[in-house]
CSV table of N, CA and C in Angstrom, one decimal:
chain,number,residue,atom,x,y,z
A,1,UNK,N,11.2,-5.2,-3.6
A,1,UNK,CA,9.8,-5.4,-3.6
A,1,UNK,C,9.0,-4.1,-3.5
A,2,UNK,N,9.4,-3.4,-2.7
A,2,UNK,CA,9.0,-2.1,-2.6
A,2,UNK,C,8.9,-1.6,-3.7
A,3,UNK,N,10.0,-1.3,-3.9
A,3,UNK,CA,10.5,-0.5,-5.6
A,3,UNK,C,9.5,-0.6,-6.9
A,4,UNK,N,9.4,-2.2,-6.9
A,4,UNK,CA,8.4,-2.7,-8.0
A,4,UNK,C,6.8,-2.3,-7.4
A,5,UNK,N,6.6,-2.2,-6.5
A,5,UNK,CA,5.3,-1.7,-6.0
A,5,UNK,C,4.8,-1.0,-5.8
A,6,UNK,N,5.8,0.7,-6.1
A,6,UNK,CA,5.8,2.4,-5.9
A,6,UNK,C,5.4,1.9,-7.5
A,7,UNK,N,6.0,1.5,-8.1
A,7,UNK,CA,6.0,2.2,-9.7
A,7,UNK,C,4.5,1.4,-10.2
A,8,UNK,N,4.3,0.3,-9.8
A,8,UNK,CA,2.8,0.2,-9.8
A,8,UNK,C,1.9,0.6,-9.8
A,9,UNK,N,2.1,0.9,-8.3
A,9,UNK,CA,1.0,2.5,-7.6
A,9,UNK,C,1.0,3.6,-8.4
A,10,UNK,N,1.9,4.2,-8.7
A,10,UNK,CA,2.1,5.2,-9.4
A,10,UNK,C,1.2,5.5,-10.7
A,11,UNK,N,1.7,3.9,-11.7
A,11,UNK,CA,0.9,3.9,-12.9
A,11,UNK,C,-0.4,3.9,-12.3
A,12,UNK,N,-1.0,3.6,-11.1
A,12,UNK,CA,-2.4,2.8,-11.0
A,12,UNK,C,-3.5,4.4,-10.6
A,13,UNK,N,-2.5,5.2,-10.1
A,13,UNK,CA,-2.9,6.6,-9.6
A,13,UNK,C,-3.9,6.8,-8.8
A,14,UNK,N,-3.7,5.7,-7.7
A,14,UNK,CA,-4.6,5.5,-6.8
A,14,UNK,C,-4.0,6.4,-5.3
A,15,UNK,N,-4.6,6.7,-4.5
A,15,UNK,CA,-4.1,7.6,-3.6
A,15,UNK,C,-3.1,7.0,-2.4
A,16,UNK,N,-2.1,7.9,-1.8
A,16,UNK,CA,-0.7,7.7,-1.6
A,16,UNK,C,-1.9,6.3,-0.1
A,17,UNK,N,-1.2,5.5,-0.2
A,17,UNK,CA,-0.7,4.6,1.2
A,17,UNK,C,-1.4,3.3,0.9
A,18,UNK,N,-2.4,3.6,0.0
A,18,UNK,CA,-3.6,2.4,-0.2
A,18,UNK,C,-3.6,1.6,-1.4
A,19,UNK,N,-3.6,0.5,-1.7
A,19,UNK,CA,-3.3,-0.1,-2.8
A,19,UNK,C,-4.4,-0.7,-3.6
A,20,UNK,N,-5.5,-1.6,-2.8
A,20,UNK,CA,-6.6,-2.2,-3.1
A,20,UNK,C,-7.9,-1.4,-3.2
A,21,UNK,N,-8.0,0.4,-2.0
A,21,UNK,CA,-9.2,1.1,-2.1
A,21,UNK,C,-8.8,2.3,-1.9
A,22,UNK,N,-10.1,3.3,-2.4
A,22,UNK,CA,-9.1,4.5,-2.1
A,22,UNK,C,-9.8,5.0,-0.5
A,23,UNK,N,-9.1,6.2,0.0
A,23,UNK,CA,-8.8,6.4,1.3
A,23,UNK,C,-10.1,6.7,1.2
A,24,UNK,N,-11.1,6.5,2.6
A,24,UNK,CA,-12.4,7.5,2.8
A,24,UNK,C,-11.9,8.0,4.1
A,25,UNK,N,-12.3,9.2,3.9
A,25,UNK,CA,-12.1,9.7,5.3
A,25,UNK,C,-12.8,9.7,6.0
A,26,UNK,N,-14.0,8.8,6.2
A,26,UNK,CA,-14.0,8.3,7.5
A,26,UNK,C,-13.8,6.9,8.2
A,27,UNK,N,-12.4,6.8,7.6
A,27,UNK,CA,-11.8,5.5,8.2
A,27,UNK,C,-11.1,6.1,9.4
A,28,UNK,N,-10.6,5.9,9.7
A,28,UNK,CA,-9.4,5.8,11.3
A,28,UNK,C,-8.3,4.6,11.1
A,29,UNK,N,-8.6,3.6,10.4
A,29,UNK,CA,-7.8,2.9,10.3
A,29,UNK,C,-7.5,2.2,8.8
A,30,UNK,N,-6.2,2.5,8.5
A,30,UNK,CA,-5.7,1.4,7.2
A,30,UNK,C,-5.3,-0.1,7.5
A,31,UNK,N,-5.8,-1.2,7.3
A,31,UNK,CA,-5.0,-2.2,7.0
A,31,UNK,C,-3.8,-2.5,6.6
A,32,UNK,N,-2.7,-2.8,7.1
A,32,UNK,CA,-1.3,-2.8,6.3
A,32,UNK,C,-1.0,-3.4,5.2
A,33,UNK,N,-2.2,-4.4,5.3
A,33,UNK,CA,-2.1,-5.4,3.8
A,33,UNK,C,-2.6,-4.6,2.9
A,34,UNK,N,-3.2,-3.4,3.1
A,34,UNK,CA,-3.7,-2.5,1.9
A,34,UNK,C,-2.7,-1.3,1.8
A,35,UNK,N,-1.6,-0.9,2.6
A,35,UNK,CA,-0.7,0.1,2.8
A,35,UNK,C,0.1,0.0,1.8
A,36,UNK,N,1.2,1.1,1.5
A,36,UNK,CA,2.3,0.4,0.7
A,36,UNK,C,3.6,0.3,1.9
A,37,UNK,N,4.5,-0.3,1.4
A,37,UNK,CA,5.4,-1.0,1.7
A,37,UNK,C,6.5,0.6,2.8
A,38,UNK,N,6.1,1.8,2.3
A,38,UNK,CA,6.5,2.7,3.4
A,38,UNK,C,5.8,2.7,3.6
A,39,UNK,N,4.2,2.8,4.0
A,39,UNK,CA,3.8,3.1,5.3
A,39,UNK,C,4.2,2.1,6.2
A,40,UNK,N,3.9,0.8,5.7
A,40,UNK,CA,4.0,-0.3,6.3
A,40,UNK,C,5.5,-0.4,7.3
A,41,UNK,N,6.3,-0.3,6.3
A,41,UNK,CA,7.7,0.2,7.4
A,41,UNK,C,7.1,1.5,8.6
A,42,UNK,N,6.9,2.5,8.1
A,42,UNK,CA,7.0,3.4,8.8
A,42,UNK,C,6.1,2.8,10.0
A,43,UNK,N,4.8,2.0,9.9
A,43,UNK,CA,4.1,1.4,11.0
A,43,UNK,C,4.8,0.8,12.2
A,44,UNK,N,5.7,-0.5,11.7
A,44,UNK,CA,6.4,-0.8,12.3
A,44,UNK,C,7.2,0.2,13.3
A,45,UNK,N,8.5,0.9,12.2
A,45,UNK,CA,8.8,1.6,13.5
A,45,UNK,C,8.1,3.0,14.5
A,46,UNK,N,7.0,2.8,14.1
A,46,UNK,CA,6.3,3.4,15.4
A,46,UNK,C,6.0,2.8,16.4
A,47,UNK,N,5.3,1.2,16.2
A,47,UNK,CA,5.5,0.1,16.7
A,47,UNK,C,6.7,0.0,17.7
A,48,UNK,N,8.0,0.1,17.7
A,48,UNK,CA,9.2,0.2,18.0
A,48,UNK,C,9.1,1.6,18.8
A,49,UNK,N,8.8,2.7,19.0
A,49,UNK,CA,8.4,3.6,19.2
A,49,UNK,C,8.8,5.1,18.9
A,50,UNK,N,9.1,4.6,17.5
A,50,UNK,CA,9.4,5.6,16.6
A,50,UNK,C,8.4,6.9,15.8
A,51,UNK,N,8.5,8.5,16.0
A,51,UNK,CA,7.3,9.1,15.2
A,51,UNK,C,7.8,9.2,14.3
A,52,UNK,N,7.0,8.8,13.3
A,52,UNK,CA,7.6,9.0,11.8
A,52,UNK,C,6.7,10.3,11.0
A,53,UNK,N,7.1,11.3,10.9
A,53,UNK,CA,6.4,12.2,10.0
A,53,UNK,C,6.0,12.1,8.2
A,54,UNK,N,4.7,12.7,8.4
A,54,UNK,CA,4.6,12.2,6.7
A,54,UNK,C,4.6,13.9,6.6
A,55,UNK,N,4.9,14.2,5.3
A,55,UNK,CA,5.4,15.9,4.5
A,55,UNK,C,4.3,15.5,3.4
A,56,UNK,N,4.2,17.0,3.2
A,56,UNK,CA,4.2,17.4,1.9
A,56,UNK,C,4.6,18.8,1.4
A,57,UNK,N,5.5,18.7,0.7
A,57,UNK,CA,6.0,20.0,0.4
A,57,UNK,C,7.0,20.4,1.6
A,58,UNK,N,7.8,19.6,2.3
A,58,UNK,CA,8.7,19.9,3.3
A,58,UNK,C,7.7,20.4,4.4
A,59,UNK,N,6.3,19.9,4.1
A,59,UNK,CA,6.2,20.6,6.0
A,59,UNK,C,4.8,19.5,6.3
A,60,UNK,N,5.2,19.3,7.9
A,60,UNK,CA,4.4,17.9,8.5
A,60,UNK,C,2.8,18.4,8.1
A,61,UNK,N,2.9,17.0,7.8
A,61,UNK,CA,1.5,17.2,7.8
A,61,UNK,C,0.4,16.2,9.3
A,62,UNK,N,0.9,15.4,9.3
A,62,UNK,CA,0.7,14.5,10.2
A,62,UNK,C,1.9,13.2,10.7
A,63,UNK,N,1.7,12.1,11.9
A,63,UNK,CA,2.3,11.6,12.0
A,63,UNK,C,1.9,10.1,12.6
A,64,UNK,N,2.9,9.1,12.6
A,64,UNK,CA,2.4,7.6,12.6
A,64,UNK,C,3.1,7.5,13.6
A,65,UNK,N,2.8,7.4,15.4
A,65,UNK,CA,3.1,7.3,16.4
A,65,UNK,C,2.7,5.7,16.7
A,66,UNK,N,3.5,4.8,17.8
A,66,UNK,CA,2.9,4.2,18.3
A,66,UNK,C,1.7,4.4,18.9
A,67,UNK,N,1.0,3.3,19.0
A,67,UNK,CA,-0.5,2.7,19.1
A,67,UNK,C,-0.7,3.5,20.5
A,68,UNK,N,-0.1,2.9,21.6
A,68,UNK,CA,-0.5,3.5,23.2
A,68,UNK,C,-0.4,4.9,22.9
A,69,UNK,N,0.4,5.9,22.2
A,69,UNK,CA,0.7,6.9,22.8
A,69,UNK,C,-0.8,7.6,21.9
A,70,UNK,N,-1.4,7.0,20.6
A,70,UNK,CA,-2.6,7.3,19.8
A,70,UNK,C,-3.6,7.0,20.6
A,71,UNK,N,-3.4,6.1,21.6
A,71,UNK,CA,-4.4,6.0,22.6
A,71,UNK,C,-5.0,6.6,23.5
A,72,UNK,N,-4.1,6.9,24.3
A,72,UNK,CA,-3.8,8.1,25.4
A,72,UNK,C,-4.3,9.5,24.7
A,73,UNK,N,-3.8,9.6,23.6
A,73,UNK,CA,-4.6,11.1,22.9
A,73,UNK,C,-6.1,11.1,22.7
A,74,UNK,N,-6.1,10.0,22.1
A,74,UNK,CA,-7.8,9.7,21.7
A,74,UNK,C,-8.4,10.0,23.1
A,75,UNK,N,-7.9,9.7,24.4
A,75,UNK,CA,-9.0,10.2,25.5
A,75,UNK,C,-8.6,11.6,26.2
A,76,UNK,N,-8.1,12.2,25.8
A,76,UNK,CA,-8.1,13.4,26.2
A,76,UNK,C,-9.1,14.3,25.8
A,77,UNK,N,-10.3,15.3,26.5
A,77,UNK,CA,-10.4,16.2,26.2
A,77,UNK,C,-10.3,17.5,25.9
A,78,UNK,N,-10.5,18.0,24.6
A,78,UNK,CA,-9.9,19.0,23.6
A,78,UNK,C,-8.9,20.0,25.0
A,79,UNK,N,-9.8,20.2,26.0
A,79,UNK,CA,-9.0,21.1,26.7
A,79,UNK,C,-8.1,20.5,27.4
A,80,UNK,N,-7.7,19.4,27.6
A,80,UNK,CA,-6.8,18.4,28.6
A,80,UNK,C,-5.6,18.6,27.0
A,81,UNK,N,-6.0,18.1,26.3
A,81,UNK,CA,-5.1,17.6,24.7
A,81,UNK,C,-4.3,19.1,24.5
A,82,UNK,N,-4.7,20.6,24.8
A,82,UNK,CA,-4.4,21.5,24.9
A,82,UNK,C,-3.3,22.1,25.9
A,83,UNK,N,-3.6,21.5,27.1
A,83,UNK,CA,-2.6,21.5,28.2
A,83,UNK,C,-1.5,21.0,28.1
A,84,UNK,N,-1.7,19.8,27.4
A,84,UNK,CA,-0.4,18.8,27.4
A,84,UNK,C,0.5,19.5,26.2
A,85,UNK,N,-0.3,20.0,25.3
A,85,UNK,CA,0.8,20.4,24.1
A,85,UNK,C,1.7,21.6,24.9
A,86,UNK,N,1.0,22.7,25.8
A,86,UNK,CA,1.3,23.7,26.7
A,86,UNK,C,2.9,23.0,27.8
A,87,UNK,N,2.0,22.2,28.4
A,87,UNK,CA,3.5,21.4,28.9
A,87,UNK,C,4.6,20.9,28.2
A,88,UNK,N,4.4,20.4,27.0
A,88,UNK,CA,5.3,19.9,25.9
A,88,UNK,C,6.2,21.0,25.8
A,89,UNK,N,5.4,22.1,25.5
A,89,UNK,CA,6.5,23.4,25.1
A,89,UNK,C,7.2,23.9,26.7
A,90,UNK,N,6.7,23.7,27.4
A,90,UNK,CA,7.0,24.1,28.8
A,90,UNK,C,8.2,23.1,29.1
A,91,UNK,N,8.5,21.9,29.1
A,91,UNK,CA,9.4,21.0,29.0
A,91,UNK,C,10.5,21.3,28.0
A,92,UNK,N,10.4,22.2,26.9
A,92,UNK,CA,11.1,22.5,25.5
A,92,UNK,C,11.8,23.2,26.0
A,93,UNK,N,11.3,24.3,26.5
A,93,UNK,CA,11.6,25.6,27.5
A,93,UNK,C,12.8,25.0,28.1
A,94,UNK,N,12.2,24.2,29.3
A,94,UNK,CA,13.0,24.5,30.5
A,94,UNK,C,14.3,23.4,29.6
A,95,UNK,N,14.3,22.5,28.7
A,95,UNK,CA,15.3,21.9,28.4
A,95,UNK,C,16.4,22.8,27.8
A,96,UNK,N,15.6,23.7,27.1
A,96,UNK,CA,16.3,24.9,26.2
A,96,UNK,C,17.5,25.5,27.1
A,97,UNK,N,16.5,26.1,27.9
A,97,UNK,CA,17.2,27.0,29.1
A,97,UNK,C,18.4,26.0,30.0
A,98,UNK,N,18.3,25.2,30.1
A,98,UNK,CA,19.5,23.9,31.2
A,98,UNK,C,20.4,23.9,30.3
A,99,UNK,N,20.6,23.7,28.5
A,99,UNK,CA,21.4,23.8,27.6
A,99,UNK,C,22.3,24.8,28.1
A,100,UNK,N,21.4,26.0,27.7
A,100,UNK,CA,22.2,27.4,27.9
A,100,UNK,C,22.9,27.5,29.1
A,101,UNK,N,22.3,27.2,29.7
A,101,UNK,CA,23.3,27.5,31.4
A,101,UNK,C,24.4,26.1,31.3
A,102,UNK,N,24.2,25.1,30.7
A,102,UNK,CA,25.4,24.3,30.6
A,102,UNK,C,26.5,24.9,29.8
A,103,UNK,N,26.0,25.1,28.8
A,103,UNK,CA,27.2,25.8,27.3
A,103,UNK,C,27.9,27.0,28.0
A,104,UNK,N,27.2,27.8,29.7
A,104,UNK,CA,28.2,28.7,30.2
A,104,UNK,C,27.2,29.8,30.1
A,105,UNK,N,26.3,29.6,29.7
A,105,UNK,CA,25.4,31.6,30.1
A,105,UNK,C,25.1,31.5,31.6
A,106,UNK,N,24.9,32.8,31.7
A,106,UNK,CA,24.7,33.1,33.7
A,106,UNK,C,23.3,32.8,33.8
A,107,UNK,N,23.0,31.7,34.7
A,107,UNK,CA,21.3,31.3,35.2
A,107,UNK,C,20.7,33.0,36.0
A,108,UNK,N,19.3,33.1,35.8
A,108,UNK,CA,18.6,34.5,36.0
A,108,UNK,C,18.0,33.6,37.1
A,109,UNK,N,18.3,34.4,38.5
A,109,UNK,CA,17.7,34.1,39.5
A,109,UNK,C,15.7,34.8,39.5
A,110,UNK,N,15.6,33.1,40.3
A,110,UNK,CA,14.4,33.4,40.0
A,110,UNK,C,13.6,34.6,40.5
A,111,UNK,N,13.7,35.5,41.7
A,111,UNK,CA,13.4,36.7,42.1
A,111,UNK,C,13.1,37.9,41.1
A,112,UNK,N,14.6,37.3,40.5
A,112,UNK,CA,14.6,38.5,38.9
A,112,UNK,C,13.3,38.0,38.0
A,113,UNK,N,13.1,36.7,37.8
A,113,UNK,CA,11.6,36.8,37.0
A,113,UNK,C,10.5,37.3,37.6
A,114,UNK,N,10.1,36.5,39.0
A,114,UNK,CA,8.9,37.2,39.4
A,114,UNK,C,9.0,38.4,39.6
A,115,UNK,N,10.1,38.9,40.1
A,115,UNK,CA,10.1,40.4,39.6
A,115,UNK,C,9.2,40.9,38.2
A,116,UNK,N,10.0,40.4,37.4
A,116,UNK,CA,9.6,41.0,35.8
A,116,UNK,C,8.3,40.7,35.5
A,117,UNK,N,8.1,39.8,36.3
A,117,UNK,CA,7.0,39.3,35.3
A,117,UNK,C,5.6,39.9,37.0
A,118,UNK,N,6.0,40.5,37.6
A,118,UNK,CA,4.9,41.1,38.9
A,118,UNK,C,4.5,40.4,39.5
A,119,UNK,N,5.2,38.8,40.0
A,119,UNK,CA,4.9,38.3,41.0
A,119,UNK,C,5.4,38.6,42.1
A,120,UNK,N,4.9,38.9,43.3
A,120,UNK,CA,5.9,39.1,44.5
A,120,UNK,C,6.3,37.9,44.8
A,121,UNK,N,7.4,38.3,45.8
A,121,UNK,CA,8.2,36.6,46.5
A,121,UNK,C,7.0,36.5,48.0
């Protein structure tokens, strides 16, 4: 069903996800009965709590997250939404670093940072 409904789309040259209208940007939201059949999947498993990335040209452009976690964003202010990305990488970090010291590298005591970095103890 899909299949026959990409090559539809295609001839109908209407823009990628929408079938019945074309996107305005100032929607916020697609109907899935107007979606095609991958967004529509992809919805689902976000739903499930899957991020599914949409590309173009091999690089994200955006993404279809479950609904709470689109939620939770939506109330952050710009400077709160900024911290959290800060912590994300901060979490990346310290996951990075637990790897390495599992795989056998020597942990750098913490003294040695504040050291380097001019904090006193």
């Amino acid at each position: 069903m899909c299949e026959e409904w990409l090559l539809a789309w295609r001839a109908s040259a209407r823009p990628i996800g929408v079938r019945n209208a074309a996107y305005s940007g100032d929607m916020s939201e697609i109907p899935l009965e107007e979606a095609s059949c991958q967004v529509t999947d992809a919805a689902h498993d976000a739903a499930r709590g899957q991020v599914v990335y949409l590309t173009e040209h091999d690089e994200r452009l955006a993404a279809i997250v479950p609904a709470e976690l689109a939620a939770e964003l939506e109330n952050l202010t710009p400077v709160q939404f900024r911290e959290l990305l800060e912590d994300f990488a901060d979490a990346q970090a310290a996951r990075e670093s637990l790897a390495e010291v599992e795989a056998g590298a020597e942990p750098v005591p913490a003294e040695q940072v504040w050291a380097e970095l001019g904090l006193g103890t």
